[in-house]
Every structure is written in C-alpha cells, then in structure tokens.
Short mmCIF file of C-alpha atoms in Angstrom, two decimals:
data_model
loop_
_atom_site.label_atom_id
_atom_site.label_comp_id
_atom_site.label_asym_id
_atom_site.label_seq_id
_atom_site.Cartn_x
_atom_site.Cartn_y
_atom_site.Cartn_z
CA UNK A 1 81.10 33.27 -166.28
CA UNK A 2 81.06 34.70 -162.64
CA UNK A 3 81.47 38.07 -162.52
CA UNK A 4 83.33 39.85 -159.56
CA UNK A 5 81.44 42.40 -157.39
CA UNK A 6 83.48 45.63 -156.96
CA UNK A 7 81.55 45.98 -153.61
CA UNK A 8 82.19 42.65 -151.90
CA UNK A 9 86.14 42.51 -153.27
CA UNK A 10 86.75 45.98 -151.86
CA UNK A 11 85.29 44.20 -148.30
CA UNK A 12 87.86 41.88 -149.16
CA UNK A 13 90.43 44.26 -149.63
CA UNK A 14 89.87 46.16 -146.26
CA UNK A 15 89.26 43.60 -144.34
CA UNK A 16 92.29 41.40 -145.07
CA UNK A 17 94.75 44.72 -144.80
CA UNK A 18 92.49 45.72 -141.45
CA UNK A 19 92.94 42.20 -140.36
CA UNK A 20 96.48 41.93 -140.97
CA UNK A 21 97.63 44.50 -139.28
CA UNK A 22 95.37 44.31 -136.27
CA UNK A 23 96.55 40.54 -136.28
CA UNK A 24 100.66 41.68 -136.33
CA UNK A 25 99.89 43.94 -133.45
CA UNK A 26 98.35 42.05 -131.34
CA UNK A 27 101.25 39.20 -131.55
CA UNK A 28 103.29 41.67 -130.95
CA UNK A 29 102.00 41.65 -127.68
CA UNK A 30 100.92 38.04 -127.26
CA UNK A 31 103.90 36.28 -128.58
CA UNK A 32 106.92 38.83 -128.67
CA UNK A 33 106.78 38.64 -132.61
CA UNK A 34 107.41 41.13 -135.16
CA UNK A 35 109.86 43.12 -132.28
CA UNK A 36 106.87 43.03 -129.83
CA UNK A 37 107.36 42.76 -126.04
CA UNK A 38 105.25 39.38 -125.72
CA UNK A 39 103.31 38.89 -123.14
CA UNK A 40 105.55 40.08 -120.16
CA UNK A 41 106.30 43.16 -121.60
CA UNK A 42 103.30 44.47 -122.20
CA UNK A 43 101.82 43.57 -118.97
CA UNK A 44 104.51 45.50 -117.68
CA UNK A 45 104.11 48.33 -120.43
CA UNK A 46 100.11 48.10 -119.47
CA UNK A 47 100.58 48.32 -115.70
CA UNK A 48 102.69 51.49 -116.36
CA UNK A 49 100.12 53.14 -118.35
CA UNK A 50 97.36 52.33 -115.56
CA UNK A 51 95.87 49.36 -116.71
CA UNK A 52 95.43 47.09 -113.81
CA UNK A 53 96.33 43.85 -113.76
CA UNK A 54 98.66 44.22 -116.26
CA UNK A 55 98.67 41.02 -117.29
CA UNK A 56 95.41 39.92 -117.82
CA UNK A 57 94.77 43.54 -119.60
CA UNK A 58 98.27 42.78 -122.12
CA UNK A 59 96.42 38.87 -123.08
CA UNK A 60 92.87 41.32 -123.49
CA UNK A 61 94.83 43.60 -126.01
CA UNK A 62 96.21 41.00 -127.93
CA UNK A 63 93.34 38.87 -128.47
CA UNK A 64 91.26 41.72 -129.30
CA UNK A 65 94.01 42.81 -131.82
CA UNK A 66 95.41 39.26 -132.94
CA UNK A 67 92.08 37.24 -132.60
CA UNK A 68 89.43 39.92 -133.72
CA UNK A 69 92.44 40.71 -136.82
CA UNK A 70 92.60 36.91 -137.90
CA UNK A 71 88.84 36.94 -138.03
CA UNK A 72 88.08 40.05 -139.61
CA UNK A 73 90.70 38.98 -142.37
CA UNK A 74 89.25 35.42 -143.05
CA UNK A 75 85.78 37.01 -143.05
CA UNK A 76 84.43 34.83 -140.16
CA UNK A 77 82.11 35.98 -137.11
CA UNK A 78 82.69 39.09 -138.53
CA UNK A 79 80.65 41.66 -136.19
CA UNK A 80 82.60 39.62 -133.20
CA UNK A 81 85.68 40.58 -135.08
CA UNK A 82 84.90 44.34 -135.60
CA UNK A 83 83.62 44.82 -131.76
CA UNK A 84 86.92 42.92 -130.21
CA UNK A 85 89.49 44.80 -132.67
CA UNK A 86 87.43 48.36 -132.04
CA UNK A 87 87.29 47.52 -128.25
CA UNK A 88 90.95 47.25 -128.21
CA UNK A 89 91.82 50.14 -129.59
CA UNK A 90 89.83 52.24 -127.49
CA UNK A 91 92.16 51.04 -125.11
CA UNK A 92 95.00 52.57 -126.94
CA UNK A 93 93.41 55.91 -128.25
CA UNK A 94 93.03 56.57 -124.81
CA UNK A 95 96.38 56.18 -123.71
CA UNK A 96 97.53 58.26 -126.83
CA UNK A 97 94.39 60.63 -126.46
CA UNK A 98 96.81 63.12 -124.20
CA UNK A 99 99.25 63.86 -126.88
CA UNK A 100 96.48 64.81 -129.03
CA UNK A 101 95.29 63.77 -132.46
CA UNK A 102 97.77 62.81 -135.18
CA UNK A 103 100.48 59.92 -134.42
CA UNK A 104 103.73 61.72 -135.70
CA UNK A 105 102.83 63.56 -132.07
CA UNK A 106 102.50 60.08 -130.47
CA UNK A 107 98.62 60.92 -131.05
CA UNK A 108 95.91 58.68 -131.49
CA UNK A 109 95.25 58.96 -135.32
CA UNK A 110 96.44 55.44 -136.00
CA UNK A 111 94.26 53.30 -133.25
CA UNK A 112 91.81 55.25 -134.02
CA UNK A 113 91.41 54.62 -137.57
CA UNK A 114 91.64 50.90 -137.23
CA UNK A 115 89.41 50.98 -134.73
CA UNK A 116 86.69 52.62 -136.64
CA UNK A 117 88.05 50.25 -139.41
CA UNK A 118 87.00 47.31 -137.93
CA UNK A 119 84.14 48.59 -136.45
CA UNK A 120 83.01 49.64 -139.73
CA UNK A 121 83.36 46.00 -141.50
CA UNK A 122 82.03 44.33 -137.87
CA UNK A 123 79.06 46.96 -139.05
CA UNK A 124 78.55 46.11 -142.69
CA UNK A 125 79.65 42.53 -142.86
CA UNK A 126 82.11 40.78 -144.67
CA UNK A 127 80.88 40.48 -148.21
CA UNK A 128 80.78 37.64 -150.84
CA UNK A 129 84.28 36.33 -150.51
CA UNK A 130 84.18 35.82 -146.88
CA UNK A 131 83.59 32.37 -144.39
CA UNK A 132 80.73 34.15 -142.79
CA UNK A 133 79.36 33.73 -146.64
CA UNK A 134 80.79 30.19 -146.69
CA UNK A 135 79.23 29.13 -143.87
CA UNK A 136 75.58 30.62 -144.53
CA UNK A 137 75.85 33.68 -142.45
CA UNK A 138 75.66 31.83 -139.01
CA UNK A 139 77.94 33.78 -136.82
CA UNK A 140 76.79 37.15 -138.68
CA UNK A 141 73.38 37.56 -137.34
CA UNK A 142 71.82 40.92 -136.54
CA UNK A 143 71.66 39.89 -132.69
CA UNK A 144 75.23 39.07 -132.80
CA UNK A 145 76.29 42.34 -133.84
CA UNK A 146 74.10 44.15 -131.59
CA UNK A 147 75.39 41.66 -128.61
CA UNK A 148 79.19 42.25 -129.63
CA UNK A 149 78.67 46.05 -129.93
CA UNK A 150 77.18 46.42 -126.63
CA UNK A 151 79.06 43.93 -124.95
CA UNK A 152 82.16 45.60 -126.18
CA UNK A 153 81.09 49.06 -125.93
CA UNK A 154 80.18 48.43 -121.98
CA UNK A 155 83.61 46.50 -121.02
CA UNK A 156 85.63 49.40 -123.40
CA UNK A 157 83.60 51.84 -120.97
CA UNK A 158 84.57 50.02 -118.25
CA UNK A 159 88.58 49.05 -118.59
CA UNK A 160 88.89 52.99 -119.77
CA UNK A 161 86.79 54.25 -116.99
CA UNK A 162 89.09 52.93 -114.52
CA UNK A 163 92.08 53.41 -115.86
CA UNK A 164 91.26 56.92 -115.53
CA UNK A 165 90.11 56.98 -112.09
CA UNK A 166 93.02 55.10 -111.26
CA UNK A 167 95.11 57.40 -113.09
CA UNK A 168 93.37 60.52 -110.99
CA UNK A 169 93.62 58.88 -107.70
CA UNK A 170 97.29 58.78 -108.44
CA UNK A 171 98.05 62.39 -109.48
CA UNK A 172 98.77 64.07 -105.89
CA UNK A 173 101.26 61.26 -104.82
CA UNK A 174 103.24 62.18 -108.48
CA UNK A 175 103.00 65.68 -108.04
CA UNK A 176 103.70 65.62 -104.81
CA UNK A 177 106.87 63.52 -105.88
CA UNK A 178 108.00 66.27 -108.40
CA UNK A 179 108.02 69.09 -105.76
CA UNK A 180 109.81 67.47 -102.89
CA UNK A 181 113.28 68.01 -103.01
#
C-alpha cells in the first residue's frame, strides 16, 4: 500500500488554495466574474493608478493572477506559475505600498503574501501529486525557474519603475490643482 507523503500533500494543499485564489482574482479582472470589473474596468482602474496602457496592463494582471493561479493549482510549469503570480502582485503591493503594511489599512499584507506564496512553490516545486510530476518534470527544469525568475523579476522592475516615474512626473500638475482656487 502507497503511503502518502506529508511533504508533497502539504504542496498540494498550498498550492491548490494559492492557486485558487490567485485564479478568482485574476478573473475578476479578465472576465468581470466573482463581482470583478472585467476587462474594461480594470484598464480603467489601472490607468487611474498609473499604469499605462491600461489595458494591456489590466489583461497582464489577470493572466499573471488567473493563468499563473490555474497552473500553480494543477501543479503544471510550476516555476512559470510562481514567477507570473509573484510578478503580478508586485504590481499591486506597490499600489497598496503607500497605505503601509497590513490590508485592514488598504495595505499591502495580502498581495504580498500571495506573492511570496507563489513564489515560494514556483521555488520549491510542486511535489508528488502534481502534472509537473505527471509529466516527468519537463516544464520544471532548473533553467526554467531561473529564466521565469529573472524574466519576471526584470519586467516587475520595469512596469513598477515607470509607474512611479510616471506617477512623479505628475505630482506638480496635482498639486498645483489642489492650490488654485
């Protein structure tokens, strides 16, 4: 008889719950589901936070989110998974980064937690009872998670990086539109 490995069902534990949520987020966006926006919302909701095009950065968030959630959940191309869900929510932690840490503040506890979530199982793989196990390991190969990591550490440094200098370049117009009368 087979027996179960506490390790690899705790993997499947977090990574399903990760994935789940991560995956009803991002529809949110995407699709409008769950009481989302869809798509047209949050490019508007994105261009008003300073992400620009706000389109294009709305179908990024929630294909990171949905996309990387489905995958980390079913276990496949895991470190993909991890990187795209983490990369996303950089995106949010740093719009929530201003009203400080935890989330009953509108903080950035909760993106930041599933981000290091998925980053964490992208990191250590899916386990046992995964399709990345299933299929032999061959989208969860040490060069793909050093690829995904870097890749998505350079284009979270990038998208962030000019949303703030976007956001800076715009600061004398607004407070120069609070003090006239």
């Amino acid at each position: 008889m087979a027996s179960f490995n506490r390790r690899d069902l705790g993997l499947l534990v977090l990574r399903v719950g990760t994935g789940a949520v991560l995956a009803a987020h991002g529809t949110q966006k995407l699709f409008g589901w769950f009481g989302g926006g869809g798509l047209e919302g949050t490019a508007k909701a994105m261009e008003a936070m300073g992400f620009r095009p706000g389109r294009p950065s709305a179908l990024a968030a929630g294909l990171g989110e949905a996309g990387g959630g489905a995958l980390l959940a079913l276990g496949l191309a895991t470190p993909a998974a991890g990187a795209a869900a983490a990369g996303a929510m950089a995106g949010a932690v740093s719009v929530h980064a201003p009203a400080g840490f935890f989330a009953q503040s509108g903080g950035f506890e909760y993106p930041a937690f599933l981000g290091f979530s998925a980053a964490a199982i992208g990191l250590a793989g899916a386990g046992r009872y995964s399709l990345d196990h299933v299929t032999d390991h061959v989208l969860d190969q040490p060069w793909v998670v050093a690829v995904a990591f870097i890749g998505t550490a350079l284009a979270a440094a990038a998208v962030v990086g000019r949303r703030i200098v976007e956001q800076e370049e715009g600061e004398p117009e607004e407070q120069a539109e609070q003090v006239a009368p």
